[in-house]
XYZ file of C-alpha atoms in Angstrom:
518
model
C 279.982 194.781 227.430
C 277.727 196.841 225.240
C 274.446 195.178 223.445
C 273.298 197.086 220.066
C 269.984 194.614 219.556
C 267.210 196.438 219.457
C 264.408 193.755 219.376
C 260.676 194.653 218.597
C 258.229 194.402 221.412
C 257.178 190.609 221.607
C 253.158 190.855 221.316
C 250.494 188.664 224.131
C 250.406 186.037 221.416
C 254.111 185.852 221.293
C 255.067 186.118 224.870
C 252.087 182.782 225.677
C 254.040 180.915 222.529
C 257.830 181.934 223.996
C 259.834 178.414 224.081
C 263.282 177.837 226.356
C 264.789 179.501 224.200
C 263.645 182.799 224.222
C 265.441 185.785 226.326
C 264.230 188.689 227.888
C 264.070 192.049 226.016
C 266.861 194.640 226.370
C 265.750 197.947 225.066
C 269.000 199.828 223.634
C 267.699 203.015 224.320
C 268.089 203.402 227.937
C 271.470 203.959 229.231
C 271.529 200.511 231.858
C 271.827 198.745 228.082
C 275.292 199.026 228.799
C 275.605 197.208 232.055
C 273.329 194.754 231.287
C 274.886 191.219 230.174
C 273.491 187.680 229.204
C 272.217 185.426 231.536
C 274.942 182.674 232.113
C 274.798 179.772 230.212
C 274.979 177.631 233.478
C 271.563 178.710 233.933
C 268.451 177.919 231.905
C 265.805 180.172 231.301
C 262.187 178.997 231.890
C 258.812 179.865 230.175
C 256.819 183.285 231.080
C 253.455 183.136 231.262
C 251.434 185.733 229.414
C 249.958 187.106 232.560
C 253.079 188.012 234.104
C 254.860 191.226 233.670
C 257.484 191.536 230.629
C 259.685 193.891 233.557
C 259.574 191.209 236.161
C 262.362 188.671 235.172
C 262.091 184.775 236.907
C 264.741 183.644 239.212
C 266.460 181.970 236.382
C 266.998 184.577 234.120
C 268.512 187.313 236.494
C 272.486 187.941 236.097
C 274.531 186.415 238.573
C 277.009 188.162 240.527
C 279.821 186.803 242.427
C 281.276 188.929 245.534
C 283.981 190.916 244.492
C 284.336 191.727 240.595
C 287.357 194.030 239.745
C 286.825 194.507 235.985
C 289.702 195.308 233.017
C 289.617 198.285 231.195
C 291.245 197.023 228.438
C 288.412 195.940 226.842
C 286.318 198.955 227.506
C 284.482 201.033 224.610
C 286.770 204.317 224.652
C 283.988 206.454 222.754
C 281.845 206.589 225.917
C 284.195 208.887 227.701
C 285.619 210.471 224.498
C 288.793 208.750 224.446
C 289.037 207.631 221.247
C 291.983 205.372 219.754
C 294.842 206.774 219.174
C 295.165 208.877 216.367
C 296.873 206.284 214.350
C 293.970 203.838 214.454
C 291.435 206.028 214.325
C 292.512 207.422 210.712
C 292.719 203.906 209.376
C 288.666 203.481 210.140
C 287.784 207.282 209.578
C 286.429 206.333 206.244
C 283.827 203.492 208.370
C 280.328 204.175 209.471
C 281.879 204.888 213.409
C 283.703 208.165 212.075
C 282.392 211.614 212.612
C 283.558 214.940 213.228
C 283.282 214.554 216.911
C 286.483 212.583 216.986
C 288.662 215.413 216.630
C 288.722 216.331 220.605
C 290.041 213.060 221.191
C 292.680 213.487 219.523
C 294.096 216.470 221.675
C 297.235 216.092 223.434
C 295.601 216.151 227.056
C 293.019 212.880 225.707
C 296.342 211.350 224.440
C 297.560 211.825 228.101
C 294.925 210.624 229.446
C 294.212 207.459 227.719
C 297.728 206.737 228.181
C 297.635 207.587 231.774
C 294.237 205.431 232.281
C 294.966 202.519 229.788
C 298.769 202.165 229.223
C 300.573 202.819 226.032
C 299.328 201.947 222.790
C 300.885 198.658 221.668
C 300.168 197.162 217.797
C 297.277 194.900 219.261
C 295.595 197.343 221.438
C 295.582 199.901 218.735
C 294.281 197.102 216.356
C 291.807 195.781 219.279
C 290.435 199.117 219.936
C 290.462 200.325 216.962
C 287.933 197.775 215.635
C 285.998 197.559 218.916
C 285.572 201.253 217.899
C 283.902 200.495 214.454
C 282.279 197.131 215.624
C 280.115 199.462 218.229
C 279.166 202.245 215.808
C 277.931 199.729 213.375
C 273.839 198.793 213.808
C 274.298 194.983 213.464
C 274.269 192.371 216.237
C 277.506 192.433 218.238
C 276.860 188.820 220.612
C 278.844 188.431 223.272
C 282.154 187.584 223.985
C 283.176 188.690 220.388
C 286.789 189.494 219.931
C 286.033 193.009 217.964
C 283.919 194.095 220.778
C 286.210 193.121 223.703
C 285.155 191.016 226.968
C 285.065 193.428 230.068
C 285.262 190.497 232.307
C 288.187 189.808 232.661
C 291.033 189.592 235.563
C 293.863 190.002 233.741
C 295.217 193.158 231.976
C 298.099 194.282 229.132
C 298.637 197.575 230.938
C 302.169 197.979 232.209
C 303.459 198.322 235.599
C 304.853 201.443 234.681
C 301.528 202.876 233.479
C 300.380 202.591 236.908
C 303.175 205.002 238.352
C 302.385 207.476 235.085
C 301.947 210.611 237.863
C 305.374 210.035 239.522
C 307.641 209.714 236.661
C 310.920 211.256 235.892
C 311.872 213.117 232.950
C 313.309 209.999 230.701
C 310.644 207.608 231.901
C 307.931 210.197 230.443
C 309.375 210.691 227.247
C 309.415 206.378 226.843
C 305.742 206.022 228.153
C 304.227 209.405 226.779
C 306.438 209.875 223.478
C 306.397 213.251 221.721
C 303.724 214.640 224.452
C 306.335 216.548 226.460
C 308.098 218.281 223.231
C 309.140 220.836 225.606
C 311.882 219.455 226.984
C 313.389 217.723 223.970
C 314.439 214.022 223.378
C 317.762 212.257 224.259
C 320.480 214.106 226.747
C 320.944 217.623 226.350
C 323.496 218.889 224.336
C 326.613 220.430 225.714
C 329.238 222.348 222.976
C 332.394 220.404 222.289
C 334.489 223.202 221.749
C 335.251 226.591 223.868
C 333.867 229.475 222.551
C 336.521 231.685 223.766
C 340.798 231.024 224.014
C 342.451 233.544 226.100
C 346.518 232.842 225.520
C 347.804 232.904 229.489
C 351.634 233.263 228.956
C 353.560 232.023 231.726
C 351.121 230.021 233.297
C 352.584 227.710 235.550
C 352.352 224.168 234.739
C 352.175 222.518 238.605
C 349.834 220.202 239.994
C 349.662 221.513 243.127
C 349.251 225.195 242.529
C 345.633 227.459 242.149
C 345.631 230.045 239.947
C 342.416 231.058 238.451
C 339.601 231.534 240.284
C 335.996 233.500 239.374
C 334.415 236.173 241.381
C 330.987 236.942 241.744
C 331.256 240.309 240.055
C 332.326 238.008 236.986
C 335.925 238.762 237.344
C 338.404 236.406 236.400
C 341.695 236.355 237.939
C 344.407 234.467 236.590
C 348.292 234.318 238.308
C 350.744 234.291 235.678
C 353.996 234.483 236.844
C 354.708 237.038 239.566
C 351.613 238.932 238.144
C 347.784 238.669 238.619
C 345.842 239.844 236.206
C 342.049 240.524 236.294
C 339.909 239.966 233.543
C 336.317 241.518 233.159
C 334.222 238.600 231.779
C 331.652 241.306 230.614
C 334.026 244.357 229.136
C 336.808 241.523 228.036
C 339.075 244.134 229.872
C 342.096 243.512 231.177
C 343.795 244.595 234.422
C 346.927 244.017 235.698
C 346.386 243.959 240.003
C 349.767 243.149 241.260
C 353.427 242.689 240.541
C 355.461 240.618 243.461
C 359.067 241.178 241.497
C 361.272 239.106 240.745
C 362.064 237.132 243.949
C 358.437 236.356 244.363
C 356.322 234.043 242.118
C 352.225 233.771 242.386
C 350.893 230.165 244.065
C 347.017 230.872 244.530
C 343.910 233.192 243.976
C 340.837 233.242 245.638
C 337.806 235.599 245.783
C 335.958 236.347 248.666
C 332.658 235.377 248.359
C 331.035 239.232 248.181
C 333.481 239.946 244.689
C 335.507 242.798 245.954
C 338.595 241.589 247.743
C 340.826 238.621 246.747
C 343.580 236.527 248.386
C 346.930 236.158 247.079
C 349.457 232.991 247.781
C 352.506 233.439 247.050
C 355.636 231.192 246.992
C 357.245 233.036 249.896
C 354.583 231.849 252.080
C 352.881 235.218 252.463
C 349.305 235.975 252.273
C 348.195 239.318 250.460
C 344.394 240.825 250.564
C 343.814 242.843 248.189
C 340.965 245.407 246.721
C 340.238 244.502 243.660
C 338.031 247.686 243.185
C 341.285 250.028 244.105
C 344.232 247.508 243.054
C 345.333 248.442 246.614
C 346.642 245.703 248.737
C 345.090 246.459 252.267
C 347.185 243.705 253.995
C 350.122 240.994 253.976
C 350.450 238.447 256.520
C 353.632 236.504 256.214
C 352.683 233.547 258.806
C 353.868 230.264 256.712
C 357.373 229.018 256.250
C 356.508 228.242 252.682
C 354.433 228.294 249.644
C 350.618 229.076 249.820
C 349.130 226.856 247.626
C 345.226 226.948 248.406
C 342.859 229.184 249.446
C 339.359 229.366 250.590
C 337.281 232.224 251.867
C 334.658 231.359 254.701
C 332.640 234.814 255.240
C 335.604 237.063 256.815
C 337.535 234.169 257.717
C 340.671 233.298 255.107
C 341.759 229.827 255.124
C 345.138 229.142 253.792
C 347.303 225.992 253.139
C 350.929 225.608 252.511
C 353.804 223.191 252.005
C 354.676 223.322 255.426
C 352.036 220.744 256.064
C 349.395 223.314 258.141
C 346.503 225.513 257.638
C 346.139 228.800 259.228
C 342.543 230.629 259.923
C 343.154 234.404 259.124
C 340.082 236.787 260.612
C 340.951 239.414 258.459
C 339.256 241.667 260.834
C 341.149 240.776 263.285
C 345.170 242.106 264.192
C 347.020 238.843 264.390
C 348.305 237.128 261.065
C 346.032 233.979 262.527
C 343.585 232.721 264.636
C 344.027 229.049 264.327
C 346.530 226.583 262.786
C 345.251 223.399 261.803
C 347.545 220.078 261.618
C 347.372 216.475 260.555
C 348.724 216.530 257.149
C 352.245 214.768 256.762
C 352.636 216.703 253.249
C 352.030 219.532 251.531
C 348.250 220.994 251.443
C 347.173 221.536 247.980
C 343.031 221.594 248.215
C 340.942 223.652 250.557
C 337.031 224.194 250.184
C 334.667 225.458 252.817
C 330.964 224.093 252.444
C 328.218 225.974 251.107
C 327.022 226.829 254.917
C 330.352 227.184 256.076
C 329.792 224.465 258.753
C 332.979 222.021 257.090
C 335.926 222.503 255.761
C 337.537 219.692 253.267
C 341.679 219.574 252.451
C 343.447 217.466 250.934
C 347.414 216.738 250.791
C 350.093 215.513 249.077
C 349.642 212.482 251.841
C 347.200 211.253 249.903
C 344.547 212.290 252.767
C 341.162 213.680 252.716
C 340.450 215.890 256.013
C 337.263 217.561 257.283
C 337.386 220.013 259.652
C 335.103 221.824 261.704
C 334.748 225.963 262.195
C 336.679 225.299 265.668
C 338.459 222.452 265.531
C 342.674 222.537 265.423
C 342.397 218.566 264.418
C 340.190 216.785 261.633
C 337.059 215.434 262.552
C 336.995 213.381 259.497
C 339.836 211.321 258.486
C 339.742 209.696 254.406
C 342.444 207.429 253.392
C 341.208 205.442 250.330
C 343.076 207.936 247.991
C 346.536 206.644 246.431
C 347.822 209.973 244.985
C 347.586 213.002 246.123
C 343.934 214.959 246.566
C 343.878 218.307 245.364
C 340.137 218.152 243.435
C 337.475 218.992 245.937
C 334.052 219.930 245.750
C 331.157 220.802 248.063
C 327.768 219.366 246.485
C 325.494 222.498 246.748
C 322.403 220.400 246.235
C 322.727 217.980 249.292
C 324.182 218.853 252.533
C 327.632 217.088 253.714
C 327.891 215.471 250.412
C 331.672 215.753 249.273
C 333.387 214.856 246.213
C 337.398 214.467 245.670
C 339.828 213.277 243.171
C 342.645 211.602 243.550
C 346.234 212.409 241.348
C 347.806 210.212 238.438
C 348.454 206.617 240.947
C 344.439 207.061 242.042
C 342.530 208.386 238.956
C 339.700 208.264 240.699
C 336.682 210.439 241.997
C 334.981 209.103 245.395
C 331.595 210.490 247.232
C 331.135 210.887 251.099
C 328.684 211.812 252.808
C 330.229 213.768 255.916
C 326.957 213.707 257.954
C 326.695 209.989 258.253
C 330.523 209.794 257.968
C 330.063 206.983 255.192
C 332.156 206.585 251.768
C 329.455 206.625 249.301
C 330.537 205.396 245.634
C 334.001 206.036 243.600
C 334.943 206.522 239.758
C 337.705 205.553 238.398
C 338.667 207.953 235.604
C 341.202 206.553 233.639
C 343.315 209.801 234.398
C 344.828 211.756 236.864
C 341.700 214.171 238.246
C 342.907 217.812 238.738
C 340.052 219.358 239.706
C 336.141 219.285 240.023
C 333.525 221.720 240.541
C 329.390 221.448 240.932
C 326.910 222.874 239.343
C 324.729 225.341 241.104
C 321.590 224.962 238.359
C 321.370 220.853 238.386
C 322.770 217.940 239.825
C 325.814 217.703 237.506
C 329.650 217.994 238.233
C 332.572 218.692 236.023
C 336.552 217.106 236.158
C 339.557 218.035 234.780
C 341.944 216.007 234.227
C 346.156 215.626 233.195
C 347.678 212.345 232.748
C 347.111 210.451 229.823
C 344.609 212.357 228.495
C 344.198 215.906 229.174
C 340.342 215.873 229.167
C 337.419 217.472 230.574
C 334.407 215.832 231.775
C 330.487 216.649 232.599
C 329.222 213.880 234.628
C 325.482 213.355 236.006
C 325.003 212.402 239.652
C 324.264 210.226 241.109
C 324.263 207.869 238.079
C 327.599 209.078 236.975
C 327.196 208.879 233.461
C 329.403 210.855 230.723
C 327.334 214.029 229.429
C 330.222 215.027 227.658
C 333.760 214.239 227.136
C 335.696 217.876 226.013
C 339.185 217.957 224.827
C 341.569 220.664 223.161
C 344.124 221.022 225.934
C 347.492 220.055 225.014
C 348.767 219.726 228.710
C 347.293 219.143 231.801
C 344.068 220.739 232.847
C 345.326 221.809 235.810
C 343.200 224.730 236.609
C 338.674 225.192 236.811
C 337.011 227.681 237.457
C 333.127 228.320 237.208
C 331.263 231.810 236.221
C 328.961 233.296 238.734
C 325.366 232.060 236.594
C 326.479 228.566 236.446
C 326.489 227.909 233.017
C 330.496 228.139 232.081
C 333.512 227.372 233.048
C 336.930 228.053 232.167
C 340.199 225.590 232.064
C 343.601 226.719 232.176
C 346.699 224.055 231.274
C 350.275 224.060 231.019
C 349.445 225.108 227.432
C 349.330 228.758 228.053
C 345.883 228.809 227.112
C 342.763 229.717 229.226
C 339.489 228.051 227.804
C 335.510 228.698 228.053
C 333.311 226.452 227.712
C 329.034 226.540 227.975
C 328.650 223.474 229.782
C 325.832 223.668 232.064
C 322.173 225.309 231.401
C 320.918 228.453 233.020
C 318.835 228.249 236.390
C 315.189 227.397 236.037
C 314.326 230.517 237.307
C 315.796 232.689 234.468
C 314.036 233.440 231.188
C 314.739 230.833 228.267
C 315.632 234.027 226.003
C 318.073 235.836 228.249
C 321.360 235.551 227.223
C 324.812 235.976 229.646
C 327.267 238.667 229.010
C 329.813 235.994 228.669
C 327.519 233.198 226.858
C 328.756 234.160 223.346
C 328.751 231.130 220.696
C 331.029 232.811 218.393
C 334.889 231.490 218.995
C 336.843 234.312 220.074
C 341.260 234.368 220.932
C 343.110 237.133 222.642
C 345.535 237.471 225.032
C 344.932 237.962 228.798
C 348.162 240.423 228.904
C-alpha cells in the first residue's frame, strides 16, 4: 500500500502532549514509505514520552507480521515499475494531475506484453481499478488505507486468469485471445486458402476409375499425367508439354510414379507390365512383364520399385538388379489399388479392393500389420512426414471415412467420417495439415488440420470424381484430376518457414490460366 501524508515534524511540546490517538510519523520521502502500513487496529497504541526517541517505536505500535504472506498484485501501483494502464485507461485520465510525458514508454508493445504477462488481461474493472489507483497516487491529498481507488495489496485472492499464468507456453490461437493485436504478424482467424484453382489444364481421355493412378509430381516439378495409352509430361515451370510414351492400341496406361531423385518414372500398364523410363531422354531403359494383370499402383523406395496389380500381389523390382523381381508380397484377397513407402523407407502401407489395410516391412513376403475396420475399398494412403509410423487411409463410397494409426505402437488412433467416398489424401511437408479428395456424392476437396481435424477449406469445381492428387515439390499446391477431363491447381498450403515471405514459386501464379495438356 502506498502512504502520500507527509506530516510536519511533531515539536518536544507536542510529542509530551501526544494522546492515544496519535501515530507515529512516516516521512514520504524515503523509499521504505512504501512498505510501511498502519498499525492494526487490534492493537492500541500507547503514549511516548518526550524523552524517548521519535525512531524508536513501542511494542504496540510495530506492524505485525504473520508467517507466510503471499501478496496480490492486482492491487499494486503499476507506475513504480513503469507499467502503466493500458493505453485505453490511461487516455481517459491524461488530462488529471497523474499524466506526464513519461507515460509514453508504457505504452510500447513490449510494456503491453508485459503487464499482460505479469497481471493478466485487462478486463473493464481492472482497467477502471487501475486506472484510478493511477490518478488517486499522483494526486498530493491523503489516500487512508484500505481505499478502493488505491487498491489493498493484502490480499489472498486474485482476478488474474489461469491462463495468464501459462502466458510463456502458449500456442498460436491462445496468444492472439490473451495478447490481442500484439502478435499482428501472424494475422487473426485461420489462414486463408483460395477457393478456386488458378490453373485448368483440359486432360482428354482421362480415365474415370477408382482404382487407377495416373498423375503423379516429380521433384524436378514435372507433372506426368496418363491419358489413354499416352503419358504426357508437363513442365510446371516452362508450361511445356511432352509427350513420353505411346503403348498402341492394345495397351492402355494404369499408373505413374516418379522416382524420388526426378529423372526416371514407372509406368503401369493394363497388360501387367512394368516400364522404367528416362524422362530426361524419353527412352524406356526397361520392361518387366512379371504380373498377370493390370498395374495399378506404384511406389518408389530408393532403387527399389514396388508394384501392385489385380492379381492380388506385390512384386519388389531392384531395378539394378537382372530379375523382373526380388520379392512378391501376398495377403490381399483383391485387387491392390494403394501403395506408399514411408518417408524413411522402413514401412510400406497397401491397401485392396478387400477392404484391407497392410503394412509391410523392407523384408517381409507377409504383412506385419493387418487393418480391417475399412468397409470399402482403401486406395487413399498417406505417410505423415511430421511423426514417424503415423498413417492415414481412406476408405471408398460404403466407408467414407479417413482413420489414423500409429504403426509403431500398432494402435488405431481416431477416424473421420467424410460424408463421401475418399479417393485420395496426401500430407503436407510445410505444417501439420492433410488434404482429401473425394467422389461420391460430392466431388469435393478438403484441407483438414491434424490432429484436431477441423475443415480449413472445403474446394469444389470438379464435376466427377476427384479421383486423382498429386502435390508439387515446395509443398504449397496440388493438382486434382477427375473423370471431367480436367486437371486442376490449387495453392493450398503455405511455403516452408525457411523460405523468404517474398519469394514466389514458378508455378504459384494467382492469375486463372486453361490450356490443354495435349
Amino acid at each position: 500500500m502506498d502512504h502520500h501524508l507527509t506530516p510536519t515534524p511533531p515539536s518536544p511540546m507536542e510529542n509530551s502532549a501526544a494522546g492515544p490517538s496519535s501515530k507515529p510519523p512516516t516521512p514520504a520521502s524515503t523509499p521504505n514509505s512504501r512498505l510501511a502500513s498502519a498499525p492494526s487496529s487490534r492493537h492500541s497504541a500507547t503514549p511516548t514520552h518526550a524523552s524517548a526517541p521519535a525512531s524508536a517505536p513501542t511494542p504496540a505500535s510495530r506492524t505485525v507480521y504473520s508467517d507466510r504472506f503471499i501478496p496480490s498484485r492486482t492491487g499494486s501501483n503499476l507506475a513504480l515499475f513503469d507499467l502503466a494502464p493500458s493505453p485505453s485507461a490511461a487516455s481517459s485520465h491524461e488530462g488529471g494531475p497523474g499524466a506526464s510525458s513519461g507515460s509514453a514508454p508504457a505504452a510500447s508493445p513490449y510494456c503491453t506484453l508485459l503487464r499482460a504477462a505479469l497481471f493478466g488481461p485487462d478486463t473493464p474493472d481492472r482497467v477502471a481499478s487501475s486506472a484510478t489507483a493511477c490518478s488517486s497516487s499522483s494526486s498530493p491529498g491523503p489516500s487512508p488505507v484500505g481505499n478502493p481507488a488505491t487498491g489493498n495489496i493484502f490480499r489472498f485472492k486474485t482476478e488474474v486468469r489461469r491462463s495468464a499464468k501459462r502466458a510463456l507456453f502458449l500456442g498460436e490461437e491462445e496468444e492472439d485471445a490473451l495478447f490481442p493485436g500484439i502478435f499482428t504478424t501472424r494475422g487473426a482467424g485461420p489462414r486463408k486458402v483460395p477457393r478456386s484453382p488458378y490453373k485448368v489444364l483440359d486432360a482428354p481421355a482421362l480415365q474415370d476409375d477408382f482404382y487407377l493412378n495416373l498423375v503423379d509430381w516429380s521433384s524436378h516439378n514435372v507433372l506426368a499425367v496418363g491419358l489413354g495409352n499416352c503419358v504426357y509430361l508437363w513442365n510446371a515451370c516452362s508450361s511445356k508439354v511432352t509427350k513420353l510414351c505411346d503403348l498402341g492400341v492394345d495397351d492402355n496406361v494404369c499408373s505413374v510414379g516418379w522416382a524420388q531423385r526426378g529423372t526416371h518414372l514407372a509406368v503401369g500398364t493394363n497388360q501387367g507390365k512394368v516400364q522404367i523410363w528416362d524422362a530426361t531422354r524419353c527412352k524406356r531403359i526397361r520392361t518387366m512383364e512379371s504380373h498377370r494383370m493390370r498395374v495399378g499402383a506404384l511406389a518408389w523406395s530408393s532403387s527399389l520399385l514396388s508394384s501392385g496389380s489385380r492379381d492380388k500381389s506385390i512384386l519388389h523390382h531392384d531395378i539394378r538388379a537382372q530379375e523382373d523381381y526380388v520379392s512378391k508380397l501376398t495377403g490381399h484377397k483383391s485387387e491392390v489399388c494403394g501403395l506408399k513407402w514411408s518417408y524413411d523407407n522402413r514401412q510400406l502401407a497397401s491397401g485392396g479392393n478387400d477392404n484391407r489395410l497392410f503394412v509391410w516391412n523392407p523384408h517381409s513376403v507377409q504383412p506385419v500389420l493387418k487393418y480391417t475396420e475399412h468397409t470399402a475399398a482403401v486406395k487413399a494412403i498417406a505417410w505423415s512426414p511430421h511423426l514417424h509410423g503415423l498413417l492415414a487411409s481412406g476408405g471408398g463410397t460404403a466407408d467414407r471415412c479417413i482413420r489414423f494409426w500409429n504403426t509403431t505402437t500398432n494402435t488405431h488412433l481416431s477416424c473421420v467420417d467424410t460424408g463421401s467416398q475418399v479417393c485420395n489424401l496426401v500430407w503436407s511437408k510445410n505444417v501439420n495439415e492433410l488434404v482429401s479428395t473425394h467422389g461420391y456424392s460430392q466431388n469435393q476437396i478438403i484441407v483438414w488440420r491434424y490432429p484436431t481435424m477441423s475443415k480449413l477449406a472445403t474446394l469444389t469445381g470438379h464435376t466427377y470424381r476427384v479421383l486423382y492428387l498429386a502435390i508439387s515439390p515446395d509443398g504449397q499446391t496440388i493438382v486434382t484430376g477427375a473423370g471431367d477431363e480436367t486437371l486442376r491447381f490449387w495453392n493450398v498450403f503455405p511455403s516452408p518457414k525457411s523460405q523468404s515471405s517474398d519469394s514466389l514459386s514458378c508455378i504459384g501464379g494467382t492469375s486463372f490460366v486453361r490450356s490443354y495438356i495435349r
